[in-house]
Amino acid sequence: RGDLLELKPENFDRALNINLRGTVFLSQAVAKAMLATPATVARSIITITSASAEMASPERADYCVSKAGLSMWVKNLALRLAPEKIGVFEVRPGIIRTDMTAGVSAKYDALIEGGLVPAKRWGEAADIGAVVAALASGKFGFSTGSVIDVDGALSVPRL
């Protein structure tokens, strides 16, 4: 966190290695394994990104860039795997109560109270899990490349 004009290359590389590179090559390996095995059930690759893939946050530019890159990877993977009937989805959480947000909970409590999240609450890990389980169920056979925002309408543009 900090001024993007002070961003250090090692911090940028770390964010990209963890959030982008790791997920790209893991999902690539999963896709190859799926393609090498006959399908007996619906197959999906579900990637968790962040509202920060779309919403800018200059004090967290490295994180935002890594999640935006991952979002583009999902689109490309979806196009590649659509003919193989493998669904590829991006789940985009908003403000979710986790260990990662524990240190800034007072800040987000105030922002949520002030209307940042129209649903007027924190998201919970169970909210993300429910969406992932639904996408993995195979019930969305003609859907792929979709972005599912799980953010209490945080990302909906407003006046």
CSV table of N, CA and C in Angstrom, one decimal:
chain,number,residue,atom,x,y,z
A,1,ARG,N,0.8,-1.2,0.0
A,1,ARG,CA,0.0,0.0,0.0
A,1,ARG,C,0.9,1.2,0.0
A,2,GLY,N,0.4,2.2,-0.7
A,2,GLY,CA,1.2,3.5,-0.8
A,2,GLY,C,1.1,4.2,-2.1
A,3,ASP,N,1.7,5.2,-2.2
A,3,ASP,CA,1.7,6.1,-3.4
A,3,ASP,C,2.3,5.3,-4.6
A,4,LEU,N,1.5,5.2,-5.7
A,4,LEU,CA,2.0,4.4,-6.8
A,4,LEU,C,3.2,4.9,-7.5
A,5,LEU,N,3.5,6.2,-7.2
A,5,LEU,CA,4.8,6.8,-7.7
A,5,LEU,C,6.0,6.3,-6.9
A,6,GLU,N,5.7,5.7,-5.8
A,6,GLU,CA,6.8,5.1,-5.0
A,6,GLU,C,6.8,3.6,-5.0
A,7,LEU,N,6.0,3.0,-5.9
A,7,LEU,CA,5.9,1.5,-6.0
A,7,LEU,C,7.3,1.0,-6.4
A,8,LYS,N,7.7,0.0,-5.6
A,8,LYS,CA,9.0,-0.6,-5.9
A,8,LYS,C,8.9,-1.9,-6.8
A,9,PRO,N,9.8,-2.1,-7.7
A,9,PRO,CA,9.7,-3.2,-8.6
A,9,PRO,C,9.5,-4.6,-7.9
A,10,GLU,N,10.2,-4.7,-6.8
A,10,GLU,CA,10.0,-6.0,-6.0
A,10,GLU,C,8.6,-6.2,-5.5
A,11,ASN,N,8.0,-5.1,-5.1
A,11,ASN,CA,6.6,-5.2,-4.6
A,11,ASN,C,5.6,-5.5,-5.8
A,12,PHE,N,5.9,-4.9,-6.9
A,12,PHE,CA,5.1,-5.1,-8.1
A,12,PHE,C,5.2,-6.6,-8.5
A,13,ASP,N,6.5,-7.0,-8.6
A,13,ASP,CA,6.7,-8.4,-9.0
A,13,ASP,C,6.1,-9.4,-8.1
A,14,ARG,N,6.1,-9.1,-6.8
A,14,ARG,CA,5.5,-10.0,-5.8
A,14,ARG,C,4.0,-10.1,-6.0
A,15,ALA,N,3.3,-9.0,-6.2
A,15,ALA,CA,1.9,-9.0,-6.5
A,15,ALA,C,1.6,-9.8,-7.7
A,16,LEU,N,2.3,-9.5,-8.8
A,16,LEU,CA,2.1,-10.3,-10.1
A,16,LEU,C,2.4,-11.7,-9.9
A,17,ASN,N,3.4,-12.1,-9.2
A,17,ASN,CA,3.8,-13.5,-9.1
A,17,ASN,C,2.7,-14.3,-8.3
A,18,ILE,N,2.2,-13.7,-7.2
A,18,ILE,CA,1.2,-14.4,-6.4
A,18,ILE,C,-0.2,-14.4,-7.1
A,19,ASN,N,-0.6,-13.2,-7.5
A,19,ASN,CA,-2.0,-13.0,-7.9
A,19,ASN,C,-2.2,-13.4,-9.4
A,20,LEU,N,-1.2,-13.2,-10.2
A,20,LEU,CA,-1.4,-13.4,-11.7
A,20,LEU,C,-0.6,-14.7,-12.1
A,21,ARG,N,0.7,-14.6,-12.0
A,21,ARG,CA,1.5,-15.7,-12.5
A,21,ARG,C,1.1,-17.1,-11.9
A,22,GLY,N,1.0,-17.2,-10.6
A,22,GLY,CA,0.6,-18.4,-10.0
A,22,GLY,C,-0.7,-19.0,-10.5
A,23,THR,N,-1.7,-18.1,-10.6
A,23,THR,CA,-3.0,-18.6,-11.0
A,23,THR,C,-3.1,-18.9,-12.5
A,24,VAL,N,-2.3,-18.1,-13.3
A,24,VAL,CA,-2.3,-18.4,-14.7
A,24,VAL,C,-1.7,-19.8,-15.0
A,25,PHE,N,-0.6,-20.1,-14.4
A,25,PHE,CA,0.0,-21.4,-14.6
A,25,PHE,C,-0.7,-22.6,-13.9
A,26,LEU,N,-1.3,-22.3,-12.8
A,26,LEU,CA,-2.1,-23.4,-12.2
A,26,LEU,C,-3.3,-23.7,-13.1
A,27,SER,N,-4.1,-22.7,-13.5
A,27,SER,CA,-5.2,-22.9,-14.3
A,27,SER,C,-4.9,-23.5,-15.7
A,28,GLN,N,-3.7,-23.2,-16.2
A,28,GLN,CA,-3.2,-23.8,-17.4
A,28,GLN,C,-3.0,-25.3,-17.2
A,29,ALA,N,-2.4,-25.7,-16.1
A,29,ALA,CA,-2.2,-27.1,-15.8
A,29,ALA,C,-3.5,-27.8,-15.6
A,30,VAL,N,-4.4,-27.2,-14.9
A,30,VAL,CA,-5.7,-27.8,-14.7
A,30,VAL,C,-6.4,-28.0,-16.1
A,31,ALA,N,-6.4,-27.0,-16.9
A,31,ALA,CA,-7.0,-27.1,-18.3
A,31,ALA,C,-6.4,-28.2,-19.1
A,32,LYS,N,-5.1,-28.4,-19.0
A,32,LYS,CA,-4.4,-29.5,-19.8
A,32,LYS,C,-4.8,-30.8,-19.2
A,33,ALA,N,-4.9,-30.9,-17.9
A,33,ALA,CA,-5.4,-32.2,-17.3
A,33,ALA,C,-6.8,-32.5,-17.7
A,34,MET,N,-7.7,-31.5,-17.7
A,34,MET,CA,-9.1,-31.7,-18.1
A,34,MET,C,-9.1,-32.2,-19.6
A,35,LEU,N,-8.3,-31.6,-20.4
A,35,LEU,CA,-8.4,-31.9,-21.8
A,35,LEU,C,-7.8,-33.3,-22.1
A,36,ALA,N,-7.0,-33.8,-21.2
A,36,ALA,CA,-6.4,-35.1,-21.3
A,36,ALA,C,-7.2,-36.2,-20.8
A,37,THR,N,-8.3,-35.9,-20.2
A,37,THR,CA,-9.2,-36.8,-19.5
A,37,THR,C,-10.6,-36.7,-20.1
A,38,PRO,N,-11.2,-37.8,-20.5
A,38,PRO,CA,-12.6,-37.7,-21.0
A,38,PRO,C,-13.5,-37.2,-20.0
A,39,ALA,N,-14.4,-36.3,-20.4
A,39,ALA,CA,-15.4,-35.7,-19.5
A,39,ALA,C,-16.5,-36.7,-19.1
A,40,THR,N,-16.6,-36.8,-17.8
A,40,THR,CA,-17.7,-37.6,-17.3
A,40,THR,C,-18.7,-36.8,-16.5
A,41,VAL,N,-18.3,-35.6,-16.1
A,41,VAL,CA,-19.1,-34.6,-15.4
A,41,VAL,C,-18.8,-33.2,-16.0
A,42,ALA,N,-19.6,-32.3,-15.7
A,42,ALA,CA,-19.4,-30.9,-16.1
A,42,ALA,C,-18.0,-30.4,-15.6
A,43,ARG,N,-17.3,-29.7,-16.4
A,43,ARG,CA,-16.0,-29.2,-16.0
A,43,ARG,C,-16.0,-27.7,-16.0
A,44,SER,N,-15.4,-27.1,-15.0
A,44,SER,CA,-15.3,-25.7,-14.9
A,44,SER,C,-14.0,-25.3,-14.2
A,45,ILE,N,-13.5,-24.1,-14.6
A,45,ILE,CA,-12.3,-23.5,-14.0
A,45,ILE,C,-12.9,-22.2,-13.5
A,46,ILE,N,-12.8,-22.0,-12.2
A,46,ILE,CA,-13.3,-20.8,-11.5
A,46,ILE,C,-12.2,-20.0,-10.9
A,47,THR,N,-12.0,-18.8,-11.2
A,47,THR,CA,-10.9,-18.0,-10.7
A,47,THR,C,-11.5,-16.9,-9.9
A,48,ILE,N,-10.9,-16.7,-8.7
A,48,ILE,CA,-11.3,-15.6,-7.8
A,48,ILE,C,-10.4,-14.4,-8.1
A,49,THR,N,-11.0,-13.3,-8.5
A,49,THR,CA,-10.2,-12.0,-8.7
A,49,THR,C,-10.6,-11.1,-7.6
A,50,SER,N,-11.1,-9.9,-7.9
A,50,SER,CA,-11.4,-8.9,-6.9
A,50,SER,C,-12.1,-7.8,-7.6
A,51,ALA,N,-12.9,-7.0,-6.9
A,51,ALA,CA,-13.5,-5.8,-7.4
A,51,ALA,C,-12.4,-4.9,-7.9
A,52,SER,N,-11.2,-5.1,-7.4
A,52,SER,CA,-10.0,-4.3,-7.8
A,52,SER,C,-9.5,-4.6,-9.2
A,53,ALA,N,-10.1,-5.6,-9.8
A,53,ALA,CA,-9.8,-5.9,-11.2
A,53,ALA,C,-10.4,-4.8,-12.1
A,54,GLU,N,-11.4,-4.2,-11.6
A,54,GLU,CA,-12.1,-3.2,-12.4
A,54,GLU,C,-12.1,-1.8,-11.8
A,55,MET,N,-12.0,-1.7,-10.5
A,55,MET,CA,-12.1,-0.5,-9.7
A,55,MET,C,-10.6,0.0,-9.3
A,56,ALA,N,-10.3,1.2,-9.7
A,56,ALA,CA,-8.9,1.7,-9.5
A,56,ALA,C,-8.8,2.0,-8.0
A,57,SER,N,-7.6,1.8,-7.5
A,57,SER,CA,-7.2,2.1,-6.1
A,57,SER,C,-5.7,2.5,-6.1
A,58,PRO,N,-5.4,3.8,-6.4
A,58,PRO,CA,-4.0,4.2,-6.6
A,58,PRO,C,-3.0,3.8,-5.5
A,59,GLU,N,-3.5,3.6,-4.2
A,59,GLU,CA,-2.6,3.2,-3.2
A,59,GLU,C,-2.4,1.7,-3.2
A,60,ARG,N,-3.1,1.0,-4.1
A,60,ARG,CA,-2.9,-0.5,-4.2
A,60,ARG,C,-2.8,-0.9,-5.7
A,61,ALA,N,-2.1,0.0,-6.4
A,61,ALA,CA,-2.0,-0.2,-7.9
A,61,ALA,C,-1.5,-1.6,-8.3
A,62,ASP,N,-0.5,-2.1,-7.6
A,62,ASP,CA,0.1,-3.4,-7.9
A,62,ASP,C,-0.9,-4.5,-7.8
A,63,TYR,N,-1.7,-4.4,-6.8
A,63,TYR,CA,-2.8,-5.4,-6.5
A,63,TYR,C,-3.8,-5.3,-7.7
A,64,CYS,N,-4.3,-4.1,-8.0
A,64,CYS,CA,-5.3,-3.9,-9.0
A,64,CYS,C,-4.8,-4.4,-10.4
A,65,VAL,N,-3.5,-4.1,-10.7
A,65,VAL,CA,-3.0,-4.5,-12.0
A,65,VAL,C,-2.9,-6.0,-12.0
A,66,SER,N,-2.6,-6.7,-11.0
A,66,SER,CA,-2.5,-8.1,-11.0
A,66,SER,C,-3.9,-8.8,-11.1
A,67,LYS,N,-4.9,-8.2,-10.5
A,67,LYS,CA,-6.2,-8.7,-10.6
A,67,LYS,C,-6.8,-8.4,-12.0
A,68,ALA,N,-6.5,-7.3,-12.6
A,68,ALA,CA,-7.0,-6.9,-13.9
A,68,ALA,C,-6.4,-7.9,-14.9
A,69,GLY,N,-5.1,-8.2,-14.8
A,69,GLY,CA,-4.4,-9.1,-15.7
A,69,GLY,C,-5.0,-10.5,-15.6
A,70,LEU,N,-5.4,-10.9,-14.4
A,70,LEU,CA,-6.0,-12.2,-14.2
A,70,LEU,C,-7.4,-12.2,-14.8
A,71,SER,N,-8.1,-11.1,-14.8
A,71,SER,CA,-9.4,-11.0,-15.4
A,71,SER,C,-9.3,-11.2,-16.9
A,72,MET,N,-8.3,-10.7,-17.5
A,72,MET,CA,-8.1,-10.8,-19.0
A,72,MET,C,-7.6,-12.3,-19.3
A,73,TRP,N,-6.9,-12.9,-18.4
A,73,TRP,CA,-6.5,-14.3,-18.6
A,73,TRP,C,-7.8,-15.2,-18.6
A,74,VAL,N,-8.7,-14.9,-17.7
A,74,VAL,CA,-9.9,-15.7,-17.7
A,74,VAL,C,-10.7,-15.6,-19.0
A,75,LYS,N,-10.8,-14.4,-19.6
A,75,LYS,CA,-11.5,-14.2,-20.8
A,75,LYS,C,-10.8,-15.0,-21.9
A,76,ASN,N,-9.5,-15.0,-22.0
A,76,ASN,CA,-8.7,-15.7,-23.0
A,76,ASN,C,-8.9,-17.2,-22.8
A,77,LEU,N,-8.8,-17.7,-21.6
A,77,LEU,CA,-9.0,-19.1,-21.3
A,77,LEU,C,-10.4,-19.6,-21.6
A,78,ALA,N,-11.4,-18.7,-21.4
A,78,ALA,CA,-12.7,-19.1,-21.7
A,78,ALA,C,-12.9,-19.3,-23.2
A,79,LEU,N,-12.3,-18.4,-24.0
A,79,LEU,CA,-12.4,-18.5,-25.4
A,79,LEU,C,-11.7,-19.8,-25.9
A,80,ARG,N,-10.5,-20.1,-25.3
A,80,ARG,CA,-9.8,-21.3,-25.7
A,80,ARG,C,-10.5,-22.6,-25.4
A,81,LEU,N,-11.2,-22.6,-24.2
A,81,LEU,CA,-11.8,-23.8,-23.7
A,81,LEU,C,-13.3,-24.0,-24.0
A,82,ALA,N,-13.9,-22.9,-24.6
A,82,ALA,CA,-15.3,-23.0,-24.9
A,82,ALA,C,-15.6,-24.2,-25.9
A,83,PRO,N,-14.8,-24.4,-26.9
A,83,PRO,CA,-15.1,-25.5,-27.8
A,83,PRO,C,-15.0,-26.9,-27.1
A,84,GLU,N,-14.3,-26.9,-26.0
A,84,GLU,CA,-14.1,-28.2,-25.3
A,84,GLU,C,-15.1,-28.4,-24.2
A,85,LYS,N,-16.1,-27.5,-24.2
A,85,LYS,CA,-17.2,-27.5,-23.2
A,85,LYS,C,-16.7,-27.5,-21.7
A,86,ILE,N,-15.6,-26.6,-21.5
A,86,ILE,CA,-15.1,-26.4,-20.2
A,86,ILE,C,-15.5,-24.9,-19.9
A,87,GLY,N,-16.3,-24.7,-18.8
A,87,GLY,CA,-16.7,-23.4,-18.4
A,87,GLY,C,-15.6,-22.7,-17.7
A,88,VAL,N,-15.4,-21.5,-17.9
A,88,VAL,CA,-14.4,-20.7,-17.2
A,88,VAL,C,-15.1,-19.4,-16.7
A,89,PHE,N,-14.9,-19.2,-15.4
A,89,PHE,CA,-15.6,-18.1,-14.8
A,89,PHE,C,-14.7,-17.3,-13.9
A,90,GLU,N,-15.1,-16.0,-13.7
A,90,GLU,CA,-14.4,-15.1,-12.8
A,90,GLU,C,-15.3,-14.7,-11.8
A,91,VAL,N,-15.0,-15.0,-10.5
A,91,VAL,CA,-15.7,-14.5,-9.4
A,91,VAL,C,-15.0,-13.3,-8.8
A,92,ARG,N,-15.7,-12.2,-8.7
A,92,ARG,CA,-15.1,-10.9,-8.3
A,92,ARG,C,-15.7,-10.5,-7.0
A,93,PRO,N,-15.0,-10.8,-5.9
A,93,PRO,CA,-15.5,-10.4,-4.6
A,93,PRO,C,-15.3,-8.9,-4.4
A,94,GLY,N,-16.1,-8.3,-3.5
A,94,GLY,CA,-16.0,-6.9,-3.1
A,94,GLY,C,-15.3,-6.9,-1.8
A,95,ILE,N,-15.9,-6.3,-0.8
A,95,ILE,CA,-15.3,-6.2,0.5
A,95,ILE,C,-15.8,-7.4,1.3
A,96,ILE,N,-14.9,-8.3,1.6
A,96,ILE,CA,-15.2,-9.6,2.2
A,96,ILE,C,-14.5,-9.6,3.5
A,97,ARG,N,-15.1,-10.1,4.6
A,97,ARG,CA,-14.5,-10.2,5.9
A,97,ARG,C,-13.6,-11.4,5.9
A,98,THR,N,-12.3,-11.2,5.9
A,98,THR,CA,-11.3,-12.3,5.9
A,98,THR,C,-10.1,-11.8,6.8
A,99,ASP,N,-9.1,-12.7,6.9
A,99,ASP,CA,-7.9,-12.3,7.6
A,99,ASP,C,-7.2,-11.1,6.9
A,100,MET,N,-7.4,-11.1,5.5
A,100,MET,CA,-6.7,-10.0,4.7
A,100,MET,C,-7.3,-8.7,5.0
A,101,THR,N,-8.6,-8.6,5.4
A,101,THR,CA,-9.2,-7.3,5.6
A,101,THR,C,-9.3,-7.0,7.1
A,102,ALA,N,-8.9,-7.9,8.0
A,102,ALA,CA,-9.0,-7.7,9.4
A,102,ALA,C,-8.4,-6.4,9.9
A,103,GLY,N,-7.2,-6.1,9.3
A,103,GLY,CA,-6.5,-4.9,9.7
A,103,GLY,C,-7.1,-3.6,9.3
A,104,VAL,N,-8.0,-3.6,8.4
A,104,VAL,CA,-8.7,-2.4,7.9
A,104,VAL,C,-10.2,-2.4,8.1
A,105,SER,N,-10.6,-3.3,9.1
A,105,SER,CA,-12.1,-3.5,9.3
A,105,SER,C,-12.8,-2.2,9.8
A,106,ALA,N,-12.1,-1.4,10.6
A,106,ALA,CA,-12.8,-0.2,11.1
A,106,ALA,C,-13.0,0.8,9.9
A,107,LYS,N,-12.0,0.9,9.0
A,107,LYS,CA,-12.1,1.7,7.8
A,107,LYS,C,-13.3,1.3,7.0
A,108,TYR,N,-13.4,0.0,6.7
A,108,TYR,CA,-14.5,-0.5,5.9
A,108,TYR,C,-15.8,-0.5,6.6
A,109,ASP,N,-15.8,-0.7,7.9
A,109,ASP,CA,-17.1,-0.5,8.6
A,109,ASP,C,-17.7,0.9,8.4
A,110,ALA,N,-16.8,1.9,8.5
A,110,ALA,CA,-17.3,3.3,8.2
A,110,ALA,C,-17.7,3.5,6.8
A,111,LEU,N,-17.0,3.0,5.9
A,111,LEU,CA,-17.3,3.1,4.4
A,111,LEU,C,-18.6,2.4,4.1
A,112,ILE,N,-18.8,1.3,4.6
A,112,ILE,CA,-20.1,0.5,4.4
A,112,ILE,C,-21.2,1.3,5.0
A,113,GLU,N,-21.0,1.7,6.3
A,113,GLU,CA,-22.1,2.5,6.9
A,113,GLU,C,-22.4,3.8,6.1
A,114,GLY,N,-21.4,4.4,5.5
A,114,GLY,CA,-21.6,5.6,4.7
A,114,GLY,C,-22.2,5.3,3.3
A,115,GLY,N,-22.4,4.1,2.9
A,115,GLY,CA,-23.1,3.8,1.7
A,115,GLY,C,-22.2,3.2,0.6
A,116,LEU,N,-21.0,3.0,0.8
A,116,LEU,CA,-20.1,2.4,-0.2
A,116,LEU,C,-20.7,1.1,-0.8
A,117,VAL,N,-21.2,0.3,0.1
A,117,VAL,CA,-21.8,-1.0,-0.4
A,117,VAL,C,-23.3,-0.9,-0.2
A,118,PRO,N,-24.0,-0.8,-1.3
A,118,PRO,CA,-25.5,-0.7,-1.2
A,118,PRO,C,-26.2,-1.7,-0.4
A,119,ALA,N,-25.6,-2.9,-0.3
A,119,ALA,CA,-26.2,-4.0,0.5
A,119,ALA,C,-26.0,-3.7,2.0
A,120,LYS,N,-25.2,-2.7,2.4
A,120,LYS,CA,-25.0,-2.3,3.7
A,120,LYS,C,-24.4,-3.3,4.7
A,121,ARG,N,-23.6,-4.2,4.1
A,121,ARG,CA,-22.9,-5.2,5.0
A,121,ARG,C,-21.6,-5.7,4.3
A,122,TRP,N,-20.8,-6.3,5.2
A,122,TRP,CA,-19.6,-7.0,4.7
A,122,TRP,C,-20.1,-8.2,3.9
A,123,GLY,N,-19.3,-8.6,2.9
A,123,GLY,CA,-19.5,-9.9,2.3
A,123,GLY,C,-18.8,-10.9,3.2
A,124,GLU,N,-19.2,-12.2,3.2
A,124,GLU,CA,-18.6,-13.2,4.0
A,124,GLU,C,-18.0,-14.3,3.0
A,125,ALA,N,-17.1,-15.1,3.5
A,125,ALA,CA,-16.5,-16.2,2.7
A,125,ALA,C,-17.6,-17.1,2.2
A,126,ALA,N,-18.7,-17.3,3.0
A,126,ALA,CA,-19.8,-18.2,2.5
A,126,ALA,C,-20.5,-17.6,1.3
A,127,ASP,N,-20.5,-16.3,1.2
A,127,ASP,CA,-21.1,-15.7,0.0
A,127,ASP,C,-20.3,-16.1,-1.3
A,128,ILE,N,-19.0,-16.1,-1.2
A,128,ILE,CA,-18.2,-16.5,-2.3
A,128,ILE,C,-18.3,-18.0,-2.5
A,129,GLY,N,-18.3,-18.7,-1.5
A,129,GLY,CA,-18.4,-20.2,-1.6
A,129,GLY,C,-19.7,-20.6,-2.3
A,130,ALA,N,-20.8,-19.9,-2.0
A,130,ALA,CA,-22.1,-20.3,-2.6
A,130,ALA,C,-22.1,-20.1,-4.1
A,131,VAL,N,-21.4,-19.0,-4.5
A,131,VAL,CA,-21.3,-18.7,-6.0
A,131,VAL,C,-20.4,-19.7,-6.6
A,132,VAL,N,-19.3,-20.0,-6.0
A,132,VAL,CA,-18.4,-21.0,-6.6
A,132,VAL,C,-19.0,-22.3,-6.7
A,133,ALA,N,-19.7,-22.8,-5.7
A,133,ALA,CA,-20.4,-24.1,-5.7
A,133,ALA,C,-21.5,-24.1,-6.9
A,134,ALA,N,-22.2,-23.0,-7.0
A,134,ALA,CA,-23.2,-23.0,-8.1
A,134,ALA,C,-22.5,-23.1,-9.5
A,135,LEU,N,-21.4,-22.3,-9.7
A,135,LEU,CA,-20.7,-22.4,-10.9
A,135,LEU,C,-20.1,-23.7,-11.2
A,136,ALA,N,-19.6,-24.4,-10.2
A,136,ALA,CA,-19.0,-25.7,-10.3
A,136,ALA,C,-20.1,-26.8,-10.5
A,137,SER,N,-21.3,-26.5,-10.3
A,137,SER,CA,-22.4,-27.5,-10.4
A,137,SER,C,-22.6,-28.1,-11.8
A,138,GLY,N,-22.2,-27.3,-12.8
A,138,GLY,CA,-22.5,-27.7,-14.2
A,138,GLY,C,-23.8,-27.3,-14.7
A,139,LYS,N,-24.5,-26.5,-13.9
A,139,LYS,CA,-25.9,-26.1,-14.4
A,139,LYS,C,-25.9,-24.9,-15.3
A,140,PHE,N,-24.7,-24.4,-15.6
A,140,PHE,CA,-24.6,-23.2,-16.5
A,140,PHE,C,-23.8,-23.6,-17.8
A,141,GLY,N,-24.3,-24.6,-18.4
A,141,GLY,CA,-23.6,-25.2,-19.5
A,141,GLY,C,-23.3,-24.3,-20.7
A,142,PHE,N,-24.1,-23.3,-20.9
A,142,PHE,CA,-23.9,-22.4,-22.1
A,142,PHE,C,-23.2,-21.1,-21.7
A,143,SER,N,-22.8,-21.1,-20.4
A,143,SER,CA,-22.2,-19.9,-19.9
A,143,SER,C,-20.7,-20.1,-19.8
A,144,THR,N,-19.9,-19.2,-20.2
A,144,THR,CA,-18.4,-19.3,-20.0
A,144,THR,C,-17.9,-17.9,-20.2
A,145,GLY,N,-16.8,-17.6,-19.6
A,145,GLY,CA,-16.2,-16.2,-19.7
A,145,GLY,C,-16.9,-15.2,-18.9
A,146,SER,N,-17.9,-15.6,-18.1
A,146,SER,CA,-18.7,-14.7,-17.3
A,146,SER,C,-18.0,-14.2,-16.0
A,147,VAL,N,-18.3,-12.9,-15.7
A,147,VAL,CA,-17.8,-12.3,-14.5
A,147,VAL,C,-19.0,-12.3,-13.5
A,148,ILE,N,-18.8,-12.8,-12.3
A,148,ILE,CA,-19.9,-12.8,-11.3
A,148,ILE,C,-19.4,-11.9,-10.2
A,149,ASP,N,-20.0,-10.7,-10.1
A,149,ASP,CA,-19.6,-9.8,-9.0
A,149,ASP,C,-20.3,-10.3,-7.7
A,150,VAL,N,-19.6,-10.4,-6.6
A,150,VAL,CA,-20.1,-10.8,-5.4
A,150,VAL,C,-19.7,-9.7,-4.4
A,151,ASP,N,-20.5,-8.6,-4.5
A,151,ASP,CA,-20.0,-7.4,-3.8
A,151,ASP,C,-21.1,-6.5,-3.2
A,152,GLY,N,-22.3,-7.0,-3.1
A,152,GLY,CA,-23.3,-6.2,-2.5
A,152,GLY,C,-23.6,-4.9,-3.3
A,153,ALA,N,-23.4,-5.0,-4.6
A,153,ALA,CA,-23.6,-3.9,-5.6
A,153,ALA,C,-22.5,-2.8,-5.5
A,154,LEU,N,-21.4,-3.1,-4.8
A,154,LEU,CA,-20.3,-2.1,-4.7
A,154,LEU,C,-19.9,-1.6,-6.1
A,155,SER,N,-19.9,-2.5,-7.1
A,155,SER,CA,-19.3,-2.2,-8.4
A,155,SER,C,-20.4,-1.6,-9.4
A,156,VAL,N,-21.6,-1.5,-8.9
A,156,VAL,CA,-22.6,-0.9,-9.8
A,156,VAL,C,-22.4,0.6,-9.9
A,157,PRO,N,-22.3,1.1,-11.1
A,157,PRO,CA,-22.1,2.6,-11.2
A,157,PRO,C,-23.4,3.3,-10.7
A,158,ARG,N,-23.1,4.4,-10.0
A,158,ARG,CA,-24.2,5.2,-9.4
A,158,ARG,C,-24.0,6.7,-9.7
A,159,LEU,N,-25.1,7.4,-9.6
A,159,LEU,CA,-25.0,8.9,-9.6
A,159,LEU,C,-25.0,9.4,-8.2
